[in-house]
mmCIF file of C-alpha atoms in Angstrom:
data_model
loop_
_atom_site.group_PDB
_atom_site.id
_atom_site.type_symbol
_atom_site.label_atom_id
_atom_site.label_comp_id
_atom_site.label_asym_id
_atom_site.label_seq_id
_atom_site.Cartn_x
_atom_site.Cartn_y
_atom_site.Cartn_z
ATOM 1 C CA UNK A 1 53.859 -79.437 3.371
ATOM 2 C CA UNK A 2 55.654 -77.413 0.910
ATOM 3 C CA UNK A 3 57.982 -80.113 -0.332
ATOM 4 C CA UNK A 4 56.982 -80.449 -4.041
ATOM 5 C CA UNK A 5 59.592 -79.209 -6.857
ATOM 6 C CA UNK A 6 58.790 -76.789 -8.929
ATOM 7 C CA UNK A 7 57.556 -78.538 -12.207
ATOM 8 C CA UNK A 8 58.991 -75.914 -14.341
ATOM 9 C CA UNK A 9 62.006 -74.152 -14.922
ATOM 10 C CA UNK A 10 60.251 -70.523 -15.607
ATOM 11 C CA UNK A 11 60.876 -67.752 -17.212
ATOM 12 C CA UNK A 12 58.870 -68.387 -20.729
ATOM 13 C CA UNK A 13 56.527 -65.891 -22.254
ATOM 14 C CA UNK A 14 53.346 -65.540 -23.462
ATOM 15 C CA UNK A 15 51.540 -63.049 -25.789
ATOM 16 C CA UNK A 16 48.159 -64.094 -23.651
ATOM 17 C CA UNK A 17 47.177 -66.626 -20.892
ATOM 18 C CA UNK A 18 43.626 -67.434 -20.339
ATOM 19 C CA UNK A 19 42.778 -68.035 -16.336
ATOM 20 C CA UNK A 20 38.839 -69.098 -16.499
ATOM 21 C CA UNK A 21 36.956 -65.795 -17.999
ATOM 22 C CA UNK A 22 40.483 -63.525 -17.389
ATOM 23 C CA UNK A 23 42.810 -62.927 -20.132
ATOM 24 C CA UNK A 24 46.636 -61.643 -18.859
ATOM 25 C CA UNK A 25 48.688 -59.872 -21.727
ATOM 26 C CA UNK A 26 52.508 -59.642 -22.038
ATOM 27 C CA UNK A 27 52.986 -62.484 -19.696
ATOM 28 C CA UNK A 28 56.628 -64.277 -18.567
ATOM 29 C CA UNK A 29 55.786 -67.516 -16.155
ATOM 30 C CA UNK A 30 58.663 -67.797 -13.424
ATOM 31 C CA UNK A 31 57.398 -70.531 -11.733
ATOM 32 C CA UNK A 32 55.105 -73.425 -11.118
ATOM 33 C CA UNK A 33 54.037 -75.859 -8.170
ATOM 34 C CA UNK A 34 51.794 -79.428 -8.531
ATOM 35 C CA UNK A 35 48.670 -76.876 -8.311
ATOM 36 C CA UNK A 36 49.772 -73.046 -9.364
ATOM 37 C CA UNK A 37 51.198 -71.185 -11.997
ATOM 38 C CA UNK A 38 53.094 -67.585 -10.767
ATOM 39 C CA UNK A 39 53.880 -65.228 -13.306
ATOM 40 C CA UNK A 40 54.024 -61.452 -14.243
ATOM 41 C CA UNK A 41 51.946 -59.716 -16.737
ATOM 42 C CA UNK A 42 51.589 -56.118 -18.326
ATOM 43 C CA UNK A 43 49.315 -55.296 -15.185
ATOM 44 C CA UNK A 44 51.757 -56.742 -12.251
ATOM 45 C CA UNK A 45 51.966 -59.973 -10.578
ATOM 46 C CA UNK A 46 49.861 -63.139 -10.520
ATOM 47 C CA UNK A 47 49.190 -66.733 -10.122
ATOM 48 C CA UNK A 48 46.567 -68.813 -10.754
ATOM 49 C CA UNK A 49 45.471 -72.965 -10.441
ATOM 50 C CA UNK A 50 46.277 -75.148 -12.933
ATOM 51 C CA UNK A 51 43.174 -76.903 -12.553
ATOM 52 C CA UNK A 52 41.516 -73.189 -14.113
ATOM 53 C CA UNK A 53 44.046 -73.445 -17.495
ATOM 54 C CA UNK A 54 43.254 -74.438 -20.950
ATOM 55 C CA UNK A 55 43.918 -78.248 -21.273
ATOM 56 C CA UNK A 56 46.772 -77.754 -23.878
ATOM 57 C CA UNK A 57 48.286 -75.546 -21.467
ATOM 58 C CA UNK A 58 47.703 -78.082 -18.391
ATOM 59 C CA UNK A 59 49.635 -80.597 -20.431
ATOM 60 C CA UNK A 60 52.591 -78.000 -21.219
ATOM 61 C CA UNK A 61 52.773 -77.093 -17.727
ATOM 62 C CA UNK A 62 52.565 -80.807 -16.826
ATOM 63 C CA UNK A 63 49.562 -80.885 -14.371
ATOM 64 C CA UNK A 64 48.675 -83.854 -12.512
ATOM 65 C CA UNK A 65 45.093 -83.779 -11.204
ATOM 66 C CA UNK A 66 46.305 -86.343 -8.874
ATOM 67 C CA UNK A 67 49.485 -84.814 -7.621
ATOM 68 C CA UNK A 68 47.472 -81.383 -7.264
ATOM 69 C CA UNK A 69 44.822 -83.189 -5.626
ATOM 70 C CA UNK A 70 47.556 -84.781 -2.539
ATOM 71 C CA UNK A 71 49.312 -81.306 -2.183
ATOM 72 C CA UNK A 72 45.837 -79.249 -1.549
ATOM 73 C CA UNK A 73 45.247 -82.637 1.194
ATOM 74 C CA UNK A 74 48.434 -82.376 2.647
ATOM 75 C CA UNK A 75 48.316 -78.261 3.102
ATOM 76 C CA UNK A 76 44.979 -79.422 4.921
ATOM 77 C CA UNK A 77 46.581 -81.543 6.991
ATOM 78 C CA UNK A 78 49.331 -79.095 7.902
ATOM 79 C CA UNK A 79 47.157 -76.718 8.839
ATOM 80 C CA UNK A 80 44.987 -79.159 10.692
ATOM 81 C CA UNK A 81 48.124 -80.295 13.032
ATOM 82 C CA UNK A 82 48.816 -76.635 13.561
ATOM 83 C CA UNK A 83 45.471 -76.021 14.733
ATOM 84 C CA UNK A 84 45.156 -78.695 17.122
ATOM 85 C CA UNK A 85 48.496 -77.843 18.835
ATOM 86 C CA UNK A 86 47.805 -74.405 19.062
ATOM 87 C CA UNK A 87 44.811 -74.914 20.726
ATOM 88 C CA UNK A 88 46.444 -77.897 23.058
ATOM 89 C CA UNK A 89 49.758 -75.474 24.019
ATOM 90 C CA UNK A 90 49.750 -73.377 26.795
ATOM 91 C CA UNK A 91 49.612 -69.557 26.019
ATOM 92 C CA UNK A 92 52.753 -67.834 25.420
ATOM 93 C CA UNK A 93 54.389 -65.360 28.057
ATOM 94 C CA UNK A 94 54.555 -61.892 25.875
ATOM 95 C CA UNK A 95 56.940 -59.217 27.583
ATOM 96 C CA UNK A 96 54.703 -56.321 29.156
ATOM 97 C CA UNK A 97 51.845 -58.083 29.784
ATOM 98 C CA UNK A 98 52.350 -59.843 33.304
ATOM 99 C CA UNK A 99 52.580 -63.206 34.843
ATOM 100 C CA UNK A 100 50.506 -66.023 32.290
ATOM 101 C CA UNK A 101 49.620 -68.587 33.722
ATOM 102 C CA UNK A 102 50.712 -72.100 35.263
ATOM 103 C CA UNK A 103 52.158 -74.223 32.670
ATOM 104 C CA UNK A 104 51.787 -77.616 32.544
ATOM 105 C CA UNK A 105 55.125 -79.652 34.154
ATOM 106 C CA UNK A 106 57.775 -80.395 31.985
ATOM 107 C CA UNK A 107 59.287 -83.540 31.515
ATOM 108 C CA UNK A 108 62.258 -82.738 33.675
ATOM 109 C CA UNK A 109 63.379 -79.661 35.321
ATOM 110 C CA UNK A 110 66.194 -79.266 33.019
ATOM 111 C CA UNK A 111 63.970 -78.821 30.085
ATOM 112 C CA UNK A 112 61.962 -75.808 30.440
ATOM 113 C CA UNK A 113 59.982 -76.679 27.379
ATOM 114 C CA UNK A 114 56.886 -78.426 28.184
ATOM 115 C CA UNK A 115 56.365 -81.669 26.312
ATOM 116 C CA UNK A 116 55.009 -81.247 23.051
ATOM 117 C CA UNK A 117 54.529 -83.369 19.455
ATOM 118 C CA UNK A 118 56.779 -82.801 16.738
ATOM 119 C CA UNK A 119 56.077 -83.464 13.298
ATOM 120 C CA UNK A 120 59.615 -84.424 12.037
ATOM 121 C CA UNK A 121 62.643 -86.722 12.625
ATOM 122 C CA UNK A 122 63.957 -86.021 16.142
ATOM 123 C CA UNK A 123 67.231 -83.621 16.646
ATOM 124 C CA UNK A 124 67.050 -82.836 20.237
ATOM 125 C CA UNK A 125 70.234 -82.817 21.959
ATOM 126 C CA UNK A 126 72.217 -84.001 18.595
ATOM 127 C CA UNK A 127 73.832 -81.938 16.184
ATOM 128 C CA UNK A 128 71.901 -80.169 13.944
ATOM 129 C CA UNK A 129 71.807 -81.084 10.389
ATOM 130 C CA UNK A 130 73.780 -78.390 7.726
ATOM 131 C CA UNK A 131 71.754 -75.663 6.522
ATOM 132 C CA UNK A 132 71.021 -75.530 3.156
ATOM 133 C CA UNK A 133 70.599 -72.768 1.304
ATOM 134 C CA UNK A 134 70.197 -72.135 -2.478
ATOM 135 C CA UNK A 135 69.755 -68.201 -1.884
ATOM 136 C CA UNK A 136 69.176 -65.413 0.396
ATOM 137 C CA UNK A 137 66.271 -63.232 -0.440
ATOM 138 C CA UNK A 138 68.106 -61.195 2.619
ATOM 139 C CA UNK A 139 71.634 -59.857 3.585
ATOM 140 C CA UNK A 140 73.076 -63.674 4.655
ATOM 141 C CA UNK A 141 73.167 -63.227 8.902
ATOM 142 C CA UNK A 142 76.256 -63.522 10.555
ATOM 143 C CA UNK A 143 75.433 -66.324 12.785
ATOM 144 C CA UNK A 144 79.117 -67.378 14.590
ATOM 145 C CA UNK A 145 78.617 -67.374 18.489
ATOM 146 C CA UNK A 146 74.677 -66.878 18.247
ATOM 147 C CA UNK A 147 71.854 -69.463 18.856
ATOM 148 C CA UNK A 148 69.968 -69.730 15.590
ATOM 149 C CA UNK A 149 65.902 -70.535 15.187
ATOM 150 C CA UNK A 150 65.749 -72.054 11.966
ATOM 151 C CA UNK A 151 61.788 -71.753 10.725
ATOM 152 C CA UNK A 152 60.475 -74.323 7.709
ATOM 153 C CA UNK A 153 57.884 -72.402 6.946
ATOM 154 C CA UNK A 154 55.731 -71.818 3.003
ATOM 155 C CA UNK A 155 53.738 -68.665 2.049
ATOM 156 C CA UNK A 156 50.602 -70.778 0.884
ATOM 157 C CA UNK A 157 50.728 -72.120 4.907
ATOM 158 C CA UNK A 158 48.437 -70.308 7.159
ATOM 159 C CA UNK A 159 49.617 -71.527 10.353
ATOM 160 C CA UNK A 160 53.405 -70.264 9.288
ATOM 161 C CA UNK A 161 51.890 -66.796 8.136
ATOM 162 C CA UNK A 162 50.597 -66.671 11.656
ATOM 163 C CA UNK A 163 54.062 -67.314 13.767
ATOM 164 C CA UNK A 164 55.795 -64.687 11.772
ATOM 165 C CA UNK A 165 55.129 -61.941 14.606
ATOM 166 C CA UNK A 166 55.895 -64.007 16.989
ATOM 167 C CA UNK A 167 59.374 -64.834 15.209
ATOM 168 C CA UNK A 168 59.722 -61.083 14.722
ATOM 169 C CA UNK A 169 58.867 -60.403 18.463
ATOM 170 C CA UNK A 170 61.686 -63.206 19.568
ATOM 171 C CA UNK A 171 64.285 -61.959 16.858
ATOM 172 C CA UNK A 172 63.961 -58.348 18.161
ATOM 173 C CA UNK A 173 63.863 -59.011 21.975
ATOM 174 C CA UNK A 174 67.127 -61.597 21.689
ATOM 175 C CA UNK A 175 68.874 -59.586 18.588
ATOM 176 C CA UNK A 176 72.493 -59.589 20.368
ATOM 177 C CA UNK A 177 72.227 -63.260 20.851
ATOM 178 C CA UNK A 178 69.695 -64.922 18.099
ATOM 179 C CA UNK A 179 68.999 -65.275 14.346
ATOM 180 C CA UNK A 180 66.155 -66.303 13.024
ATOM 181 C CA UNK A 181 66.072 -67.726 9.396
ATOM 182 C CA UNK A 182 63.333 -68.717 7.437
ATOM 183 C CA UNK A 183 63.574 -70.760 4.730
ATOM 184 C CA UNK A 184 60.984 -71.748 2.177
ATOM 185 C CA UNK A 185 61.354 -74.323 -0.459
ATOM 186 C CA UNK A 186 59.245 -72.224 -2.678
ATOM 187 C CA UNK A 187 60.289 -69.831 -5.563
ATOM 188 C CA UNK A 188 62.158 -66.448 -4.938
ATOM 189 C CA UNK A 189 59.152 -65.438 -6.628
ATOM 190 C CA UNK A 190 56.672 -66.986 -4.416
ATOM 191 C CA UNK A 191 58.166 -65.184 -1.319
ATOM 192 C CA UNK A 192 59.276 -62.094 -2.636
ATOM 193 C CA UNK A 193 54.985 -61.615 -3.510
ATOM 194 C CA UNK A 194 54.617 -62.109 0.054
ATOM 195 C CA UNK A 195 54.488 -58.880 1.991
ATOM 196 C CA UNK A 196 51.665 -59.197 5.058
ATOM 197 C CA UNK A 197 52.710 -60.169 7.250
ATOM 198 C CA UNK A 198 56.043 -58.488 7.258
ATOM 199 C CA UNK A 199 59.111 -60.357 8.038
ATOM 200 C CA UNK A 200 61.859 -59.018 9.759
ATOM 201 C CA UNK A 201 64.234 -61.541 10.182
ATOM 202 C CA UNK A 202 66.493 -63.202 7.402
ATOM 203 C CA UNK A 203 64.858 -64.977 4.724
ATOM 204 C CA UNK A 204 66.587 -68.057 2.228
ATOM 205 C CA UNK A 205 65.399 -70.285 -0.241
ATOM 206 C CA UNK A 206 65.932 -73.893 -0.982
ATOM 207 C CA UNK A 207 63.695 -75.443 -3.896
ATOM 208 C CA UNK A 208 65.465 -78.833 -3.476
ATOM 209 C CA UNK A 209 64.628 -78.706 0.366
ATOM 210 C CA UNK A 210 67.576 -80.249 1.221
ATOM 211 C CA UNK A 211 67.451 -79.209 4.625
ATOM 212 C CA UNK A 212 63.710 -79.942 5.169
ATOM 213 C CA UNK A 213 64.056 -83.424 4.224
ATOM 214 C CA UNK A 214 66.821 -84.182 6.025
ATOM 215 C CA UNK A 215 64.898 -83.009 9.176
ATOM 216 C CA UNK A 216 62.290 -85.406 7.595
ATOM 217 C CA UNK A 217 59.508 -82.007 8.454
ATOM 218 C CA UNK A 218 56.495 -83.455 7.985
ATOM 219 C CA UNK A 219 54.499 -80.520 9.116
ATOM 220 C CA UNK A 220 54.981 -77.113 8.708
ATOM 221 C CA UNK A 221 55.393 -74.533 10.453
ATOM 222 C CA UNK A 222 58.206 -76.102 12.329
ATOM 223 C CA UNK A 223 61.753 -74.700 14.198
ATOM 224 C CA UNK A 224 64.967 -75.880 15.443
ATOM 225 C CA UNK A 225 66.456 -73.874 17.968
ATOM 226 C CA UNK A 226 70.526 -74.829 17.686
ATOM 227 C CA UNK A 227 73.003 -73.834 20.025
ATOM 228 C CA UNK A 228 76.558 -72.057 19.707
ATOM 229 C CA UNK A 229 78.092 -75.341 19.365
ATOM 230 C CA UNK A 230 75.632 -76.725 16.518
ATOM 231 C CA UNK A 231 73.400 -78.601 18.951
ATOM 232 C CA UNK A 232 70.027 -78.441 18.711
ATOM 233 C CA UNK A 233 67.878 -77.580 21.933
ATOM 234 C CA UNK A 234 64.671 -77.218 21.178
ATOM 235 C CA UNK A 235 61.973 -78.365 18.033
ATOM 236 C CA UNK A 236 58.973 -78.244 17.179
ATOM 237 C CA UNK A 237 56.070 -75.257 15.811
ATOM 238 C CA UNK A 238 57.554 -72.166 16.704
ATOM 239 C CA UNK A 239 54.169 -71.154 19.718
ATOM 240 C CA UNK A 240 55.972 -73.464 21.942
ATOM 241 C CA UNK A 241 58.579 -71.843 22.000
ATOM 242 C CA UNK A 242 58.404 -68.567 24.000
ATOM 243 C CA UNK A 243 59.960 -65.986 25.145
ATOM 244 C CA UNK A 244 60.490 -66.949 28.719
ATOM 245 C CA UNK A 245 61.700 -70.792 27.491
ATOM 246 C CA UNK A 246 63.862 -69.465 24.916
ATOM 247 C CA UNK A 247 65.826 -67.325 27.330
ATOM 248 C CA UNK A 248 65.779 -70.007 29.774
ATOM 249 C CA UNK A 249 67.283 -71.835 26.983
ATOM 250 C CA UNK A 250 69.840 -69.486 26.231
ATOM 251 C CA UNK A 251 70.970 -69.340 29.378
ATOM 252 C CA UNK A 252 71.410 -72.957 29.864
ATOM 253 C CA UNK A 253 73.370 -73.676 26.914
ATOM 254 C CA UNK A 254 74.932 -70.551 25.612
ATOM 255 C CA UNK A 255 77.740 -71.035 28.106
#
């Protein structure tokens, strides 16, 4: 999960940095994670693995063979758990393309959801925690009166890459009624580098993930779906949650 800190502060430049047999000129380093390095250079954009710098270099940047070495395990892992639930949930309803098919039964017939594992401290049915945001890479949404699907999410994560039509497919077909936020506890810079797939919902950035530890996210992609009155009512990875149960949703508790 995309948790760590950034383990520099950015923004310092280099005449030339050495990545393995490449050599980047007129380079300014805006960020860092436990295993990267993202920076500009005379040619564009880039990043590289700290594990592929010069070992004076390593040291200034602070790298941690060991802390690299339990962030590259734990994206596994992420990617893992999204795997095996994808392939365990039943197939989403898309609009235009008929009836799918049975689902299994829910665990009540209030809850239109079917029963699923989350990968995070439990909200369901309690307030949601505050939002918090460092900055919006997007216009901030105007979210009074309106559900909102709050996505912890990380460009590195393949799984999260992977939801982001079906996020954009949700956010267009309930516009009047939803927003959709992403937010990444990655670098502006990280995110901004990001353009496939394309997002079209509203975007934020925390680097202290404030918000993603207090929902204690252990896995990523994963959503809270919070009512008008700040109550969330549904979590979990965003395939769960389609577009038939989210307006089911929405029409249960957006009285």
């Amino acid at each position: 999960m995309g948790t760590a800190l950034a383990a520099f502060a950015g923004d310092e430049q280099f005449a030339t940095l050495k990545v393995g047999t490449n050599v980047f000129t007129k380079v300014t380093v805006t960020s860092t994670t436990a295993t990267d390095i993202y920076f500009s250079h005379s040619r564009g954009m880039g990043n590289a693995k700290l594990k592929d710098l010069e070992p004076a270099l390593q040291k200034h940047f602070h790298f941690d063979p060991e802390k690299a070495a339990a962030r590259q395990r734990q994206q596994s892992q992420d990617n893992a758990l999204y795997s095996k639930a994808a392939r365990e949930a039943p197939a989403p309803h898309i609009a235009g393309q008929g009836e799918p098919d049975p689902t299994p039964a829910v665990s009540s017939q209030a809850d239109p959801i079917p029963p699923h594992e989350i990968h995070a401290k439990s909200f369901l049915h309690h307030p949601a925690p505050t939002l918090e945001i460092e900055k919006w890479l997007t216009e901030a949404p105007d979210t009074n009166g309106k559900f909102v699907l709050v996505d912890f999410w990380a460009t590195w994560c393949g799984p999260c890459r992977q939801s982001i039509p079906h996020l954009n497919a949700l956010s267009n077909r309930f516009k009047d009624r939803l927003v959709v936020i992403g937010i990444s506890d990655e670098s502006e810079l990280a995110v901004r580098r990001m353009t496939e797939p394309q997002i079209d919902y509203a975007v934020a950035i925390d680097p202290q993930a404030r918000t993603e530890r207090a929902v204690g996210v252990k896995g990523i992609p994963h959503t809270l779906l919070i009512d008008p009155k700040g109550i969330v009512r549904f979590e979990g990875m965003p395939h769960y949650l389609d577009e038939r149960g989210l307006a089911a949703l929405m029409e249960m508790y957006g009285r």
